């Protein structure tokens, strides 16, 4: 495999590019003529502190051949700036909506690259499946994604699938990356699975997002309200699905009592009231109504977003755009259906919305996280089933005005079901109503051994047992110093916010505060 060198200051396009003293100048010139002499699995290195401004139409990245033959983009040399810088042209004609095109590519390592969209490009790196061609197996280390253009898609990094693609979108790793100053999301995972995000930071995003933006966000591919195409068979309505929509997992409506439908896999063509089925390329729903669903605000989601692990990350200063109809600007959001995923050991603070959000996804876990200083709750749940919140520390949230703040440090909104809330520290000194606000139609919630201090009520719904109301006396590292909290939790295994194995029994909250060790004496014989 060949290593190619680029230096936009002192390189020459006519050089062979195979050594530092023979570096090529512009990557786009080399790529535009088809990467002559290059092959899958090659390495492309760019001198630190130099800028590659991409202006030629549709400049792409080279794909790897597989897990053992990966293409690498990195940096070389010594400079005060530790990365190469990538931008669109700063002025003049803009030929692309992105800086680099990664559509339909796989198995690429991106290292030490700063993508600055200069508020001109909609995307930094366009990284999606293309039709049936997948987009998977990528690794990002020490990269920055910043300053995308205003508009609905102004996200630092958007990756996964398009609404019409069918290629696989899986196996992504992000480590030590930054997502900053983007008008919508810092990162948006669109219908991808097998994603690990570790030690990354998300800040200053969401400031121009009428439909809402967050620090970290993700979603299924989604069919918004369906205006036409419905046919009727009694109370069952059905419509044809596009070929790429065959794996519908969720259906929601605004019909009273049928906000979220259950999937019927046994008799999918004859679902009962409150159910949907998929068979023969059709979607069948039963909302117990003879009214055409075109007027019932039916929407459905396909292209699963699942098996995400976000750990040891930070989100802060993300913005709730006041033009949005809902409260947005969350630090971390499993949004618009995300399943079987984990937020672990993250810190979320000073955001315009909530610290953490689970919106319409199932079987997700919030574990050993810290949230404080947010304008809405420490964590919000909406239309999610099987959510688990354990060993979190949420304090001094809901600082926003009426209409933004919620009544609970943890808020479980309508259509939630079967959640568990255990070993959490929830503290607010003031007039907030509930430590845990479980809305009246929410069923199946349980929990134990939480510390809930400073609220008018511990929880709405009386679902929690063994609650301690002592002030946890958190120290500067968010460790509880109150004796009633130390070693008072239910043992669940795992590691605390600092990465240490929880004691058995553990302290309540995200940071384990072990009981004082027994005194030891050294006796010296005179």
XYZ file of C-alpha atoms in Angstrom:
526
model
C 0.000 0.000 0.000
C 1.191 3.522 -0.847
C 1.418 6.561 1.440
C 0.597 9.858 -0.295
C 1.719 13.242 1.086
C 0.049 16.631 0.554
C 1.281 20.108 1.506
C -0.960 22.949 0.307
C 1.754 25.547 1.009
C 4.936 24.085 -0.446
C 3.890 20.978 -2.340
C 3.554 20.748 -6.121
C 0.766 18.990 -8.004
C 3.390 17.616 -10.395
C 5.270 15.835 -7.576
C 4.814 12.086 -7.191
C 3.520 12.591 -3.633
C 5.263 9.518 -2.235
C 7.543 11.276 0.237
C 7.369 14.407 2.381
C 9.906 16.240 0.232
C 7.896 15.361 -2.901
C 4.460 16.169 -1.493
C 1.616 17.020 -3.801
C -0.158 20.329 -3.251
C -3.918 19.955 -3.641
C -5.871 16.829 -2.812
C -8.778 17.849 -5.047
C -6.527 17.975 -8.127
C -5.302 14.433 -7.459
C -8.816 13.126 -6.733
C -10.382 14.873 -9.715
C -8.227 12.904 -12.169
C -9.103 9.586 -10.560
C -6.362 9.041 -7.943
C -3.729 7.898 -10.483
C -1.600 5.109 -9.032
C -3.648 4.865 -5.833
C -5.438 1.773 -4.554
C -7.834 0.716 -1.838
C -6.037 0.606 1.491
C -3.673 3.501 0.724
C -2.797 6.233 3.247
C -3.275 9.962 2.550
C -1.364 12.316 4.865
C -1.764 16.103 4.973
C 0.689 18.479 6.560
C -0.498 19.728 9.922
C -1.660 23.336 9.975
C -2.329 23.487 6.226
C -5.716 23.917 4.563
C -7.304 21.957 1.744
C -10.105 24.155 0.312
C -12.314 21.917 -1.845
C -13.995 23.736 -4.733
C -14.129 21.170 -7.569
C -17.459 19.386 -8.001
C -17.989 16.132 -6.076
C -14.523 15.445 -4.670
C -14.655 12.157 -2.793
C -12.611 10.001 -0.462
C -11.046 6.683 -1.342
C -12.763 3.594 0.023
C -11.092 0.746 1.845
C -11.469 -2.855 0.712
C -12.365 -4.395 4.076
C -11.525 -4.537 7.756
C -7.934 -5.623 7.054
C -7.379 -3.280 4.102
C -8.473 0.114 5.324
C -7.893 3.479 3.681
C -6.471 6.122 6.024
C -6.643 9.922 6.027
C -4.281 11.506 8.558
C -1.696 14.192 9.253
C 2.087 14.478 9.289
C 4.699 16.966 10.419
C 5.087 19.191 13.448
C 2.988 22.336 13.874
C 1.188 24.313 16.543
C -2.049 23.258 14.825
C -2.294 19.477 15.295
C -4.591 18.747 12.363
C -5.117 19.425 8.694
C -7.948 21.846 7.897
C -10.689 21.165 5.333
C -13.059 23.834 4.022
C -15.247 24.751 1.065
C -14.002 27.740 -0.948
C -14.228 30.753 1.380
C -15.773 32.928 -1.362
C -17.211 32.588 -4.834
C -19.145 29.719 -6.381
C -20.076 26.813 -4.127
C -20.213 23.659 -6.254
C -20.984 21.217 -3.448
C -23.241 21.054 -0.420
C -20.373 19.242 1.348
C -16.604 19.493 1.738
C -15.847 15.845 0.909
C -18.143 13.151 -0.460
C -18.021 9.835 1.385
C -21.270 8.469 -0.054
C -21.138 4.732 -0.695
C -17.628 4.367 0.776
C -16.577 2.056 3.595
C -13.605 1.120 5.807
C -11.899 4.497 6.115
C -9.899 5.897 9.045
C -10.116 9.681 9.494
C -7.547 11.162 11.887
C -6.596 14.700 12.904
C -8.850 16.508 10.425
C -10.682 19.778 11.107
C -13.755 20.145 8.877
C -14.775 23.819 8.894
C -17.814 24.449 6.691
C -17.328 28.243 7.028
C -21.120 28.624 7.388
C -21.304 27.855 3.641
C -21.455 24.070 3.191
C -24.508 22.189 4.448
C -22.436 19.125 5.323
C -18.820 18.692 6.333
C -18.354 15.099 5.215
C -21.273 13.557 3.308
C -21.213 10.027 4.689
C -24.266 8.002 3.653
C -25.249 4.784 1.937
C -25.944 5.207 -1.764
C -28.880 3.118 -2.975
C -27.939 -0.487 -2.255
C -24.263 0.364 -1.674
C -23.475 0.469 2.026
C -21.549 2.951 4.108
C -19.894 1.252 7.044
C -16.746 0.435 8.954
C -15.455 3.993 9.471
C -13.186 5.212 12.294
C -12.781 8.851 13.385
C -10.140 10.036 15.835
C -9.380 13.608 16.919
C -11.539 15.208 14.229
C -13.590 18.426 14.343
C -16.904 19.158 12.602
C -17.854 22.825 12.723
C -19.748 25.778 11.268
C -22.179 24.194 8.818
C -24.535 26.442 6.867
C -27.969 27.511 8.136
C -30.841 25.329 6.974
C -32.693 22.145 7.872
C -29.624 19.919 7.357
C -26.980 22.135 8.952
C -25.421 19.379 11.047
C -21.760 18.909 11.929
C -21.771 15.285 10.791
C -24.798 13.560 9.267
C -24.198 9.885 8.529
C -26.023 6.607 7.954
C -28.675 6.158 5.291
C -30.807 8.388 3.155
C -34.554 7.854 3.260
C -34.392 5.767 0.077
C -31.138 3.822 0.532
C -31.029 0.112 1.413
C -27.264 -0.450 1.812
C -25.882 -1.393 5.232
C -24.939 1.461 7.572
C -23.075 0.014 10.526
C -19.829 -0.217 12.489
C -18.751 3.370 13.160
C -16.277 4.485 15.837
C -15.723 8.082 16.994
C -13.071 8.908 19.582
C -11.917 12.282 20.911
C -13.836 14.291 18.294
C -15.520 17.708 18.612
C -18.851 18.828 17.115
C -19.325 22.560 17.492
C -21.137 25.676 16.328
C -23.525 23.968 13.932
C -27.002 25.489 13.459
C -28.889 22.198 13.904
C -27.192 19.122 15.411
C -23.600 18.473 16.314
C -23.965 14.865 15.118
C -26.992 13.121 13.605
C -27.021 9.332 13.223
C -29.631 8.527 10.575
C -30.786 4.915 10.576
C -27.373 3.438 11.423
C -26.468 0.718 13.906
C -23.380 -0.492 15.714
C -22.112 3.026 16.495
C -19.627 3.797 19.300
C -19.008 7.416 20.343
C -16.335 7.833 23.006
C -14.702 10.870 24.678
C -16.306 13.316 22.235
C -17.623 16.828 22.884
C -20.765 18.500 21.528
C -21.156 22.227 22.115
C -22.717 25.376 20.717
C -25.117 23.598 18.344
C -28.836 24.133 17.631
C -28.939 27.926 17.404
C -30.798 28.069 14.059
C -33.027 25.007 14.136
C -36.771 25.674 13.724
C -37.369 21.898 13.759
C -35.002 21.411 16.697
C -31.326 20.685 17.167
C -29.245 18.904 19.815
C -25.634 18.235 20.668
C -25.850 14.520 19.837
C -28.935 13.169 18.058
C -30.117 10.213 16.004
C -33.224 8.753 14.440
C -34.866 6.095 12.331
C -35.707 6.992 8.777
C -39.143 8.497 9.025
C -42.266 8.935 6.929
C -43.930 12.040 8.247
C -47.702 12.439 8.160
C -49.121 10.404 5.263
C -51.567 12.528 3.255
C -52.794 10.037 0.672
C -52.772 6.484 -0.632
C -54.882 4.836 2.073
C -57.398 2.097 1.269
C -60.031 0.683 3.590
C -61.190 -2.769 4.717
C -63.609 -2.130 7.577
C -61.673 -0.590 10.452
C -58.378 -1.679 8.896
C -56.652 0.799 6.627
C -53.675 -0.028 4.439
C -51.302 1.618 1.997
C -48.435 0.459 -0.207
C -44.909 0.810 1.098
C -41.921 1.743 -1.018
C -39.360 -1.048 -1.397
C -36.986 0.681 1.015
C -39.697 0.991 3.701
C -40.343 -2.720 4.186
C -39.010 -2.868 7.767
C -41.524 -0.565 9.502
C -41.027 -0.828 13.274
C -43.101 2.033 14.673
C -46.398 3.741 13.885
C -47.764 6.740 15.780
C -50.945 8.780 15.406
C -52.679 11.701 17.059
C -55.872 9.703 17.598
C -56.892 9.738 21.256
C -56.012 6.423 22.888
C -53.911 5.302 19.923
C -50.848 7.493 20.172
C -48.579 4.534 19.508
C -49.576 1.269 17.831
C -48.342 -2.234 18.677
C -46.893 -4.369 15.891
C -48.888 -7.522 15.045
C -46.543 -10.075 13.473
C -48.974 -13.026 13.658
C -51.935 -11.578 11.750
C -50.391 -8.508 10.147
C -53.172 -7.946 7.584
C -55.930 -7.927 10.221
C -54.554 -5.950 13.148
C -56.832 -5.294 16.090
C -57.568 -1.796 17.346
C -54.305 -0.179 18.406
C -52.138 -2.436 16.206
C -50.326 -2.343 12.875
C -48.859 -4.992 10.598
C -46.603 -5.235 7.552
C -47.223 -7.823 4.834
C -46.896 -8.094 1.071
C -45.413 -4.645 0.718
C -48.305 -2.973 2.554
C -48.701 -1.270 5.911
C -51.934 -2.148 7.766
C -53.230 -0.111 10.706
C -56.288 -0.197 12.943
C -57.049 2.959 14.896
C -60.672 1.954 15.494
C -61.931 4.576 13.071
C -63.620 4.731 9.680
C -62.033 8.130 9.094
C -59.286 8.151 6.476
C -55.867 8.128 8.214
C -54.796 10.930 5.881
C -56.412 13.264 8.407
C -55.256 11.339 11.518
C -51.590 12.424 11.568
C -50.241 8.915 11.017
C -46.485 8.571 10.644
C -44.212 5.544 10.587
C -40.521 4.773 10.891
C -38.243 2.236 9.232
C -34.479 1.736 8.836
C -33.531 0.944 12.411
C -31.261 3.164 14.452
C -30.037 0.843 17.188
C -27.110 -0.510 19.191
C -25.476 2.843 19.844
C -23.007 3.311 22.703
C -22.200 6.884 23.749
C -19.773 6.969 26.660
C -17.403 9.345 28.443
C -18.614 12.315 26.367
C -19.626 15.901 27.184
C -22.410 18.112 25.836
C -22.793 21.733 26.831
C -24.111 25.113 25.665
C -26.369 23.607 23.005
C -29.277 25.896 22.158
C -33.047 25.582 22.252
C -34.127 27.612 19.205
C -37.167 29.628 20.383
C -38.765 29.291 16.931
C -39.143 25.520 17.429
C -42.633 24.374 18.490
C -41.112 21.986 21.050
C -38.373 22.195 23.661
C -35.130 21.295 21.892
C -31.461 21.936 22.555
C -30.850 18.730 24.525
C -27.281 17.721 25.227
C -27.783 14.068 24.251
C -30.905 12.746 22.501
C -32.035 9.303 21.421
C -34.549 11.010 19.177
C -37.298 9.858 16.801
C -36.924 6.185 17.680
C -33.624 4.692 18.740
C -33.500 1.200 20.245
C -31.232 -0.940 22.429
C -28.737 1.861 23.005
C -26.756 3.256 25.938
C -25.718 6.663 27.280
C -22.994 5.886 29.830
C -20.678 8.077 31.925
C -21.525 11.272 30.028
C -21.793 14.807 31.371
C -24.443 17.197 30.043
C -24.681 20.734 31.351
C -25.845 24.278 30.586
C -27.951 23.218 27.604
C -31.099 25.002 26.434
C -33.162 21.818 26.744
C -32.695 18.685 28.842
C -29.476 16.954 29.708
C -30.668 13.667 28.175
C -33.700 12.723 26.080
C -35.204 9.410 24.981
C -37.911 10.196 22.468
C -39.982 7.283 21.112
C -37.324 4.535 21.274
C -37.314 1.313 23.301
C -35.001 -0.598 25.657
C -32.505 2.221 26.092
C -30.246 2.737 29.109
C -28.986 5.876 30.864
C -26.213 4.808 33.224
C -23.713 6.707 35.395
C -24.382 10.079 33.754
C -24.258 13.569 35.263
C -26.531 16.466 34.259
C -26.773 19.930 35.766
C -27.569 23.513 34.868
C -29.901 22.595 32.002
C -32.996 24.659 31.182
C -35.272 21.581 31.181
C -35.096 18.241 33.030
C -32.029 16.178 33.717
C -33.714 13.484 31.601
C -36.963 13.325 29.632
C -38.714 10.234 28.251
C -41.446 10.355 25.598
C -43.337 7.398 24.080
C -40.485 5.104 25.084
C -40.843 1.591 26.446
C -38.418 -0.263 28.664
C -36.149 2.689 29.466
C -33.682 2.106 32.321
C -32.165 4.981 34.314
C -29.629 3.818 36.890
C -26.820 5.403 38.852
C -27.282 8.896 37.407
C -26.744 12.192 39.226
C -29.061 14.981 38.060
C -29.112 18.224 40.017
C -30.114 21.861 39.643
C -31.813 21.440 36.274
C -35.152 22.883 35.066
C -33.731 26.391 35.231
C -35.688 27.681 32.228
C -38.855 29.772 32.217
C -42.359 28.340 32.137
C -42.896 26.446 28.904
C -39.319 25.163 28.860
C -38.763 23.772 32.327
C -40.611 20.639 33.388
C -42.123 19.591 36.693
C -39.695 16.695 37.212
C -35.948 16.143 37.338
C -36.797 12.965 35.435
C -39.961 13.400 33.348
C -41.811 10.410 31.841
C -44.315 11.854 29.379
C -47.421 10.116 27.907
C -47.153 6.771 26.096
C -44.121 5.676 28.123
C -44.219 2.172 29.558
C -42.279 -0.290 31.738
C -39.345 1.886 32.774
C -37.028 1.433 35.737
C -35.436 4.204 37.821
C -32.916 2.988 40.409
C -29.908 4.334 42.360
C -30.193 7.905 41.058
C -29.368 11.124 42.902
C -31.934 13.835 42.071
C -31.451 17.152 43.811
C -32.938 20.597 43.396
C -33.128 23.313 45.985
C -36.258 25.252 45.107
C -39.903 24.825 44.189
C -39.917 22.082 41.541
C -42.788 19.650 41.988
C -41.305 16.177 41.525
C -38.033 14.358 41.560
C -39.636 11.911 39.116
C -42.730 13.061 37.222
C -44.548 9.988 35.871
C -47.547 11.167 33.845
C -50.947 9.601 34.659
C -51.251 7.416 31.538
C -47.732 5.967 31.974
C -47.765 2.355 33.203
C -45.325 -0.262 34.416
C -42.675 2.002 35.951
C -40.698 0.723 38.941
C -37.613 1.828 40.843
C -35.820 1.763 44.152
C -33.053 3.256 46.276
C -33.098 6.733 44.772
C -32.029 9.870 46.625
C -34.603 12.589 45.878
C -33.986 15.825 47.720
C -35.414 19.331 47.568
C -38.625 18.725 45.592
C -42.173 19.239 46.800
C -42.848 15.535 46.092
C -40.512 12.605 45.471
C -42.452 11.110 42.551
C -45.811 11.358 40.851
C -47.349 7.936 40.473
C -45.884 6.418 43.656
C -43.874 3.942 41.591
C -40.628 4.197 43.557
C -39.678 2.404 46.767
C -36.866 2.850 49.267
C -36.470 6.549 48.443
C -34.042 8.557 50.585
C -34.756 12.278 50.988
C -31.526 13.380 52.709
C -29.407 16.029 51.035
C -26.706 14.014 49.214
C -24.079 16.689 49.983
C -22.318 16.357 46.650
C -18.663 17.368 46.650
C -16.787 18.994 43.761
C -16.472 15.598 42.048
C -20.210 14.936 42.485
C -19.598 12.249 45.101
C -22.294 12.036 47.784
C -20.899 12.770 51.237
C -24.094 12.100 53.194
C -23.848 8.924 55.236
C -27.383 7.893 54.257
C -26.336 7.734 50.581
C -23.002 5.935 50.822
C -23.241 2.207 50.139
C -27.055 2.500 50.169
C -27.773 1.506 46.577
C -28.979 -1.744 45.048
C -26.070 -3.634 43.476
C -26.403 -3.574 39.684
C -22.785 -4.075 38.632
C -21.132 -1.752 36.139
C -18.773 1.181 36.559
C -19.295 4.650 37.939
C -18.775 7.986 36.179
C -15.043 7.836 36.925
C -14.728 4.362 35.420
C -14.328 2.527 38.717
C -16.197 -0.697 39.416
C -19.136 -0.058 41.737
C -18.783 -1.452 45.226
C -21.264 -4.030 46.470
C -23.408 -2.418 47.726
C -22.695 0.826 45.861
C -23.370 4.397 46.767
C -26.385 6.008 45.130
C -25.635 8.227 42.138
C -23.182 8.376 39.258
C -19.998 8.561 41.330
C -19.395 5.826 43.880
C -18.348 7.161 47.273
C -17.080 4.206 49.249
C -17.467 4.080 52.976
C -14.366 5.114 54.859
C -11.817 2.274 54.953
C -11.222 0.663 58.326
C -8.503 2.275 60.392
C -5.170 0.497 60.288
C -2.517 0.820 62.961
C 1.175 0.076 62.861
C 2.571 -1.088 66.155
C 6.300 -0.755 66.623
C 7.979 -2.648 69.383
C 10.226 -0.355 71.373
